[in-house]
GROMACS .gro file of C-alpha atoms in nm:
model
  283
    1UNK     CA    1   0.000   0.000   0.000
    2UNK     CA    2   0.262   0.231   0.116
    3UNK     CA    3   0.466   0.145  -0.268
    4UNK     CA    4   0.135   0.226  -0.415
    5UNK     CA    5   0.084   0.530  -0.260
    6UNK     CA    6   0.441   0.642  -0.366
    7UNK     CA    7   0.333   0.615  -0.719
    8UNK     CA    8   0.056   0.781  -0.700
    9UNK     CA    9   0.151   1.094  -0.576
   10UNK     CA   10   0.332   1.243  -0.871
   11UNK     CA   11  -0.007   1.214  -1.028
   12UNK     CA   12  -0.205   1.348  -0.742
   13UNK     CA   13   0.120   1.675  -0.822
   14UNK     CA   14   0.014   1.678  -1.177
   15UNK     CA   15  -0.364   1.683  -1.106
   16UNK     CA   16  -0.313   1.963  -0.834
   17UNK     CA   17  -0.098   2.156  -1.122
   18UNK     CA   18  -0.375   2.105  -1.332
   19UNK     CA   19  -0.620   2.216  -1.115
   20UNK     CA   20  -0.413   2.546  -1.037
   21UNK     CA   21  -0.312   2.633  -1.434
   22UNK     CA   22  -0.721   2.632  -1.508
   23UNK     CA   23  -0.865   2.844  -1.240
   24UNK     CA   24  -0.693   3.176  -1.285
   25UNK     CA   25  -0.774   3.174  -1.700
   26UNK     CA   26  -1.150   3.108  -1.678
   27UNK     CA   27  -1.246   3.383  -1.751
   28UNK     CA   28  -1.076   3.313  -2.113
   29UNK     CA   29  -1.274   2.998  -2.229
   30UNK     CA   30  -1.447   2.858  -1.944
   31UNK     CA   31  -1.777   3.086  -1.894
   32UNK     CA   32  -1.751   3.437  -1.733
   33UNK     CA   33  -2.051   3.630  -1.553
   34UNK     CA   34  -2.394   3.615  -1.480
   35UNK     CA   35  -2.570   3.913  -1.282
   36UNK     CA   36  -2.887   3.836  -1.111
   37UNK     CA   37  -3.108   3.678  -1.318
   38UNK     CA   38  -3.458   3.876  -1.197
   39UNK     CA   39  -3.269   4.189  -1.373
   40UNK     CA   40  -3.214   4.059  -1.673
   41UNK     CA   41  -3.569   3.844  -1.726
   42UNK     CA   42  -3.685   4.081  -1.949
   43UNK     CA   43  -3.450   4.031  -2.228
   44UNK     CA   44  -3.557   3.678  -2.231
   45UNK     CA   45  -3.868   3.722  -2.372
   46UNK     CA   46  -3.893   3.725  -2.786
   47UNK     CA   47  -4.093   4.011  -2.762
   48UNK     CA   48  -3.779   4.217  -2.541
   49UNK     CA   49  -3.751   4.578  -2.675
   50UNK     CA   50  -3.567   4.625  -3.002
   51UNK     CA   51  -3.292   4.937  -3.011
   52UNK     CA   52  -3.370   5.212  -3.222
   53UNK     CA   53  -3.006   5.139  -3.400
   54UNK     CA   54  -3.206   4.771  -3.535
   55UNK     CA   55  -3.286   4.949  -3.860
   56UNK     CA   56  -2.921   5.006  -3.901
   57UNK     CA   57  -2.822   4.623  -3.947
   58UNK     CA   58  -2.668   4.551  -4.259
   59UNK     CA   59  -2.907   4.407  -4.497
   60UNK     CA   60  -2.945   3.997  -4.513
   61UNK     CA   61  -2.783   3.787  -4.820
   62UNK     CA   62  -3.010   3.598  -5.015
   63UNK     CA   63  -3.054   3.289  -4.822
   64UNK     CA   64  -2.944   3.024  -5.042
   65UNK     CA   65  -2.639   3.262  -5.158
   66UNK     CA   66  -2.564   3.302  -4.796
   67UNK     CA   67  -2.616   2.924  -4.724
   68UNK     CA   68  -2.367   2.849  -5.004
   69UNK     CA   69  -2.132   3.079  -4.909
   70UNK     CA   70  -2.124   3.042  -4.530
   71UNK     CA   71  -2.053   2.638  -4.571
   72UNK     CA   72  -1.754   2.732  -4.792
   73UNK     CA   73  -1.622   2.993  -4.617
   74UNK     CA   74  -1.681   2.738  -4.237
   75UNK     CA   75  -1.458   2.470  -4.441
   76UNK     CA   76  -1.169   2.735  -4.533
   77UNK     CA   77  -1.153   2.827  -4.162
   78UNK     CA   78  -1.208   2.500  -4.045
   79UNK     CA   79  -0.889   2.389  -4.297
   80UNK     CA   80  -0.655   2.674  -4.157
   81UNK     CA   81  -0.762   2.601  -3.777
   82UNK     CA   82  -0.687   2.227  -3.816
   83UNK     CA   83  -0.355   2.243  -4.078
   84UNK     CA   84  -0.220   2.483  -3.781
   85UNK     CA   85  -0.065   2.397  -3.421
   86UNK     CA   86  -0.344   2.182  -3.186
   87UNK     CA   87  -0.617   2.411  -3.049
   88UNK     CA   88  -0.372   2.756  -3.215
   89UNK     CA   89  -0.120   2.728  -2.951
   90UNK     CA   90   0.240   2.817  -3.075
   91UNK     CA   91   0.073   2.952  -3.384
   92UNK     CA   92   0.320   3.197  -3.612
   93UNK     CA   93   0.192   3.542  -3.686
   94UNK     CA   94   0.165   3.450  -4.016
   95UNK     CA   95  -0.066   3.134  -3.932
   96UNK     CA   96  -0.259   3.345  -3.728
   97UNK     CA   97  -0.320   3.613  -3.932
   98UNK     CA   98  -0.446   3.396  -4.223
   99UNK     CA   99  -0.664   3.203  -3.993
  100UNK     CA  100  -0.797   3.546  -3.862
  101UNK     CA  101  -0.858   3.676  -4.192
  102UNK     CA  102  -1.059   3.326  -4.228
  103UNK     CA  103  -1.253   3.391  -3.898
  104UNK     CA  104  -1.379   3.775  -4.019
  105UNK     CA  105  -1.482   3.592  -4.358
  106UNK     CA  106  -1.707   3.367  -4.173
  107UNK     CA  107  -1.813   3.617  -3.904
  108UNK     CA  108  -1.960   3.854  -4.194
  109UNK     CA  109  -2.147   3.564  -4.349
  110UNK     CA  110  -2.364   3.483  -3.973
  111UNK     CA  111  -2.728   3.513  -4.053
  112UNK     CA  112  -2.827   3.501  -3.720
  113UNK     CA  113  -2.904   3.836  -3.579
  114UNK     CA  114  -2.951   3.746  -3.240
  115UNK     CA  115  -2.755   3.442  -3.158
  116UNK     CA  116  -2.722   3.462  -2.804
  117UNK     CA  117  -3.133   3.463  -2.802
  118UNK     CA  118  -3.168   3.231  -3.044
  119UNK     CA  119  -2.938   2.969  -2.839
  120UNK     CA  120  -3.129   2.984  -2.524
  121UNK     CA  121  -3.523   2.973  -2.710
  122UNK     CA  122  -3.685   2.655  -2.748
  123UNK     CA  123  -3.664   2.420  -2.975
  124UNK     CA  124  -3.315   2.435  -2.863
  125UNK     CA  125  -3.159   2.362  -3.213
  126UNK     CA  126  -2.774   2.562  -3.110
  127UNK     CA  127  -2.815   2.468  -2.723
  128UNK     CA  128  -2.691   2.094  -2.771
  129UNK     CA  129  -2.416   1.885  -2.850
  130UNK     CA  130  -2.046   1.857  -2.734
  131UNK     CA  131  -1.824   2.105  -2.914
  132UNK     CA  132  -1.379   2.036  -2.977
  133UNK     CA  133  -1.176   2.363  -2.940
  134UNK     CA  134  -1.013   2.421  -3.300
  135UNK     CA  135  -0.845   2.767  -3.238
  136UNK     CA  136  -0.796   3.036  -2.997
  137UNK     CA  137  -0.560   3.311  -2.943
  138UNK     CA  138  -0.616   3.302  -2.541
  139UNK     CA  139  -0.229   3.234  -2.401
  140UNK     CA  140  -0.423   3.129  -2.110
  141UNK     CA  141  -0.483   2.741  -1.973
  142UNK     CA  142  -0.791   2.762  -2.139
  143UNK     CA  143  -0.636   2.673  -2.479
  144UNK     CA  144  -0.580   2.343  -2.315
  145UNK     CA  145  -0.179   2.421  -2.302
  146UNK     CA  146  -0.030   2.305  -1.964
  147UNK     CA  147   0.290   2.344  -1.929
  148UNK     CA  148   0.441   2.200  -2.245
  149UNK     CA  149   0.187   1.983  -2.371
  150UNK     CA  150  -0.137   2.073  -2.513
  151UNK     CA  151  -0.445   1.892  -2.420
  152UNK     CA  152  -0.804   1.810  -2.618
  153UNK     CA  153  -1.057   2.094  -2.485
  154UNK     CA  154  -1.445   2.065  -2.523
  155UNK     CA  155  -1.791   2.241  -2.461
  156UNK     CA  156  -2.062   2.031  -2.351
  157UNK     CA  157  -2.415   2.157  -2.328
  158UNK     CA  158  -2.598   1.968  -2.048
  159UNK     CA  159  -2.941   2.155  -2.021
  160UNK     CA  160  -3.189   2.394  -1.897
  161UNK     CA  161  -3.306   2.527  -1.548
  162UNK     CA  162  -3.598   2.789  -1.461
  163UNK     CA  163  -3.798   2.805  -1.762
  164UNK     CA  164  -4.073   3.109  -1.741
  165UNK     CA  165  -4.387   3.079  -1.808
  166UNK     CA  166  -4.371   3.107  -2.198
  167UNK     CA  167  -4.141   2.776  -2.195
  168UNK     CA  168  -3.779   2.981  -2.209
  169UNK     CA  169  -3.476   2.906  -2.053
  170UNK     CA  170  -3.294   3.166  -1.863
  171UNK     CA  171  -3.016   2.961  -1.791
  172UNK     CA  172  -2.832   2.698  -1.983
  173UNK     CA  173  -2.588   2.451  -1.829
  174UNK     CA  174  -2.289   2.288  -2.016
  175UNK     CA  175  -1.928   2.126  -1.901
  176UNK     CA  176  -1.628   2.316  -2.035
  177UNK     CA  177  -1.362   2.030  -2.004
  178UNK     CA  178  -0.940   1.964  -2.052
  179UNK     CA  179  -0.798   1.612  -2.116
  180UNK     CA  180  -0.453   1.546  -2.096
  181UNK     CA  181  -0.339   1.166  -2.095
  182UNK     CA  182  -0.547   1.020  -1.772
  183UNK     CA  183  -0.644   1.379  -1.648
  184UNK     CA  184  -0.957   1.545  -1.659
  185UNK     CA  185  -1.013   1.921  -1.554
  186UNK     CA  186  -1.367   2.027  -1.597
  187UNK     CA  187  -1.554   2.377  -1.539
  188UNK     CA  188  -1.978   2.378  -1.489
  189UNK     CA  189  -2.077   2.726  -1.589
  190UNK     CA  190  -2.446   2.866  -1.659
  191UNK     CA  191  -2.530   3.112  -1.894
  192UNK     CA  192  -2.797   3.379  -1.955
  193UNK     CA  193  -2.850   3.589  -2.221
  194UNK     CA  194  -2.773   3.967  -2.192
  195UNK     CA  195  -2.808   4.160  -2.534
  196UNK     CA  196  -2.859   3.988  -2.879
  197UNK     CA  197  -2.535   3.903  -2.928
  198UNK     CA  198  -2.359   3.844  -2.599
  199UNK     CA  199  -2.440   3.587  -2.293
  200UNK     CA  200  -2.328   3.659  -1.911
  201UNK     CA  201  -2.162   3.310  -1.758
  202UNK     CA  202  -2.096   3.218  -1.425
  203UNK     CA  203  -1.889   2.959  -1.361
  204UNK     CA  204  -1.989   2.684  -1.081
  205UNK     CA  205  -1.740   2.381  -0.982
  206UNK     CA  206  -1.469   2.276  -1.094
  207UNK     CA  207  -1.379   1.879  -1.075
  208UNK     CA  208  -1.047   1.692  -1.144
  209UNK     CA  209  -1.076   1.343  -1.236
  210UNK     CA  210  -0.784   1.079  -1.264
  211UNK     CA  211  -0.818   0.751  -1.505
  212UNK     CA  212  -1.209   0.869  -1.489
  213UNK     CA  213  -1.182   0.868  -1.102
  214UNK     CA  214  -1.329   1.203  -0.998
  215UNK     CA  215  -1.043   1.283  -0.720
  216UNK     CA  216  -1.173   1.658  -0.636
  217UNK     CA  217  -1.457   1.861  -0.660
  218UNK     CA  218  -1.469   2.210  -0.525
  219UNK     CA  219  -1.744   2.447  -0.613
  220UNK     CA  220  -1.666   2.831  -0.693
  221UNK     CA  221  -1.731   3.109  -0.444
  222UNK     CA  222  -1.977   3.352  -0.533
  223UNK     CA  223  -1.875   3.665  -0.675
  224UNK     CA  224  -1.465   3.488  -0.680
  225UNK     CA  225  -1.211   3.590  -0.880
  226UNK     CA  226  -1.257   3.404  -1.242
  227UNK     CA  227  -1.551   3.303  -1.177
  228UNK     CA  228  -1.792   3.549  -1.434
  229UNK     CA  229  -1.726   3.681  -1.751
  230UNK     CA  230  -1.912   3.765  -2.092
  231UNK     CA  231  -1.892   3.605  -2.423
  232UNK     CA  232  -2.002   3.782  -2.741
  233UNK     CA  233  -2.151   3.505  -3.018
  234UNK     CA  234  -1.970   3.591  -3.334
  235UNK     CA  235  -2.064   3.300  -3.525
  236UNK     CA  236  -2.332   3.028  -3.465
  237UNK     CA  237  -2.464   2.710  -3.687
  238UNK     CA  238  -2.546   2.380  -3.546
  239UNK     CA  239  -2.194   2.277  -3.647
  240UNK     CA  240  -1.993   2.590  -3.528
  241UNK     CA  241  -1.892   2.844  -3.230
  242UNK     CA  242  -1.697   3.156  -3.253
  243UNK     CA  243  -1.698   3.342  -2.914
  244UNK     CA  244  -1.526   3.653  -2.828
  245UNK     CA  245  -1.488   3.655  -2.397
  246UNK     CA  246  -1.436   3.956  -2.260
  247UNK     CA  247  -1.071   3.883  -2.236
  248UNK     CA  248  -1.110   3.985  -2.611
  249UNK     CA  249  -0.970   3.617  -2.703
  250UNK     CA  250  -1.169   3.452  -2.963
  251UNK     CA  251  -1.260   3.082  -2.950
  252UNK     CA  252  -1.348   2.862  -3.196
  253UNK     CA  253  -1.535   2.561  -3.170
  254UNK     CA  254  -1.645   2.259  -3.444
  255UNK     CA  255  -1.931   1.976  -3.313
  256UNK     CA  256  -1.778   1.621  -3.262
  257UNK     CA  257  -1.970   1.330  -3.102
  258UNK     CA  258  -2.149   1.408  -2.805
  259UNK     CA  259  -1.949   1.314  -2.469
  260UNK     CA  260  -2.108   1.004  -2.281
  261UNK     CA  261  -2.264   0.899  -2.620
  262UNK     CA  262  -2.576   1.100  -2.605
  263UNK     CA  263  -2.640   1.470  -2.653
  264UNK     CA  264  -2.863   1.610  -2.359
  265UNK     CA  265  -3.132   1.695  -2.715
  266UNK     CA  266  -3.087   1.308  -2.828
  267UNK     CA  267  -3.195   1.177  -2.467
  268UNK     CA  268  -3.468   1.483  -2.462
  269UNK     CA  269  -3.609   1.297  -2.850
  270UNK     CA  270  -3.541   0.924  -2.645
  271UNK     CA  271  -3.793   1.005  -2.340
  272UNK     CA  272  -4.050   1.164  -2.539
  273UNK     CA  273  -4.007   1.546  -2.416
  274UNK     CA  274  -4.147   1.814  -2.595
  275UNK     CA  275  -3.828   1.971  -2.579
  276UNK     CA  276  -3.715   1.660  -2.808
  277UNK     CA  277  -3.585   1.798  -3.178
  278UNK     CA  278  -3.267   1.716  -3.306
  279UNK     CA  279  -3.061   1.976  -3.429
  280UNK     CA  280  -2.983   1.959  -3.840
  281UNK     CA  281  -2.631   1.980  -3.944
  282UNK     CA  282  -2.478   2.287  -4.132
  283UNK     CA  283  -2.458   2.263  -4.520
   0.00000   0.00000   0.00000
């Protein structure tokens, strides 16, 4: 027991260095800040307020054009991201710069005008799914990077709490999450939509798990350091994220299987919940 124990604590070092790189950078990919929710019910509703600056939106693209378009200019980015360093990190200027230029490309392309609504109202078509981390610019843990290796970094949307009356969320749940060989950091944020565009997180807990072993769980402090932020949608299809935080870092994100197996929208269409409809993958 005592030889066992002896090789287990360079891991239990590792986890606790693991732990330590991902809590002061949340605030870079893992969800920033959520006022109180009473305050900001009112943008929740589809019927919130418009600004008198709406009428000065540029003017939609033909939707198949913009269809067409959108899908080719989602695989150029996606090509750069992937062709580069893992999740951007170590990137050259020169790499980043192209993949940058491919980023504004897509960004002009959205035709969602309000994302961060649309994400949040029900059928829930954007708010599902588990999400890989293809680029960022964040120098931060929350590219994944721990000290010299760089590890696989996902979003995973989990569900809903405290509908209103009219059946709409005003909080979502999902798992922001860091593997590196038998290590698992993960960060449980909600989020709550602010403006059109941009969503108020508050981060949770954090949990460390070793060979799937969950060895700590420790929940945030309210109000703590790292613990809120904002995120501006840039970018949204059932496929894609690009976030801005309000570390000005942008994060890009492509849909891969969902983790466990099942997407929290799948197991809403396998009990039978009116919430059930599976989101439709981008052309």
């Amino acid at each position: 027991q005592a030889q066992e124990s002896k090789m287990l604590r360079p891991m239990a070092l590792l986890a606790a260095a693991l732990a330590l790189a991902t809590i002061p950078h949340a605030t870079s990919f893992a969800p920033p800040a959520i006022p109180a929710p009473a305050a900001a019910a009112h943008l929740l509703s589809p019927r919130h307020p418009r600004s008198h600056c709406s009428s000065l939106r540029k003017p939609r693209m033909e939707p198949r054009m913009a269809a067409a378009s959108a899908g080719e200019a989602r695989a150029a980015f996606l090509s750069l991201a992937e062709a580069g360093p893992k999740n951007g990190v170590g990137a050259t200027e020169e790499q980043a710069k192209e993949i940058h230029a491919a980023i504004e490309e897509l960004v002009g392309l959205s035709s969602l005008t309000e994302p961060a609504y649309d994400l949040m109202k029900p059928p829930y078509t954007y708010f599902d799914g588990t999400f890989e981390l293809v680029y960022t610019n964040t120098k931060g843990g929350s590219s994944g990077k721990i000290g010299p290796f760089v590890g696989r970094v996902t979003q995973t949307f989990e569900g809903i709490r405290d509908l209103d009356g009219m059946g709409f969320s005003r909080r979502g749940i999902f798992l922001n999450a860091v593997e590196l060989g038998p290590l698992t950091a993960s960060l449980r944020a909600r989020c709550e939509s602010r403006s059109e565009t941009s969503l108020a997180i508050t981060f949770e807990e954090m949990t460390l798990s070793l060979f799937g072993v969950q060895v700590m769980k420790k929940p945030f402090e309210l109000n703590s350091k790292g613990s809120k932020g904002m995120w501006d949608i840039k970018y949204m299809d059932p496929d894609t994220r690009i976030l801005k935080t309000n570390a000005n870092n942008w994060i890009c994100m492509k849909r891969v299987e969902p983790a466990g197996g099942e997407s929290w929208m799948q197991g809403q269409t396998r009990i039978g919940s009116p919430n059930a409809r599976r989101p439709q993958s981008a052309k």
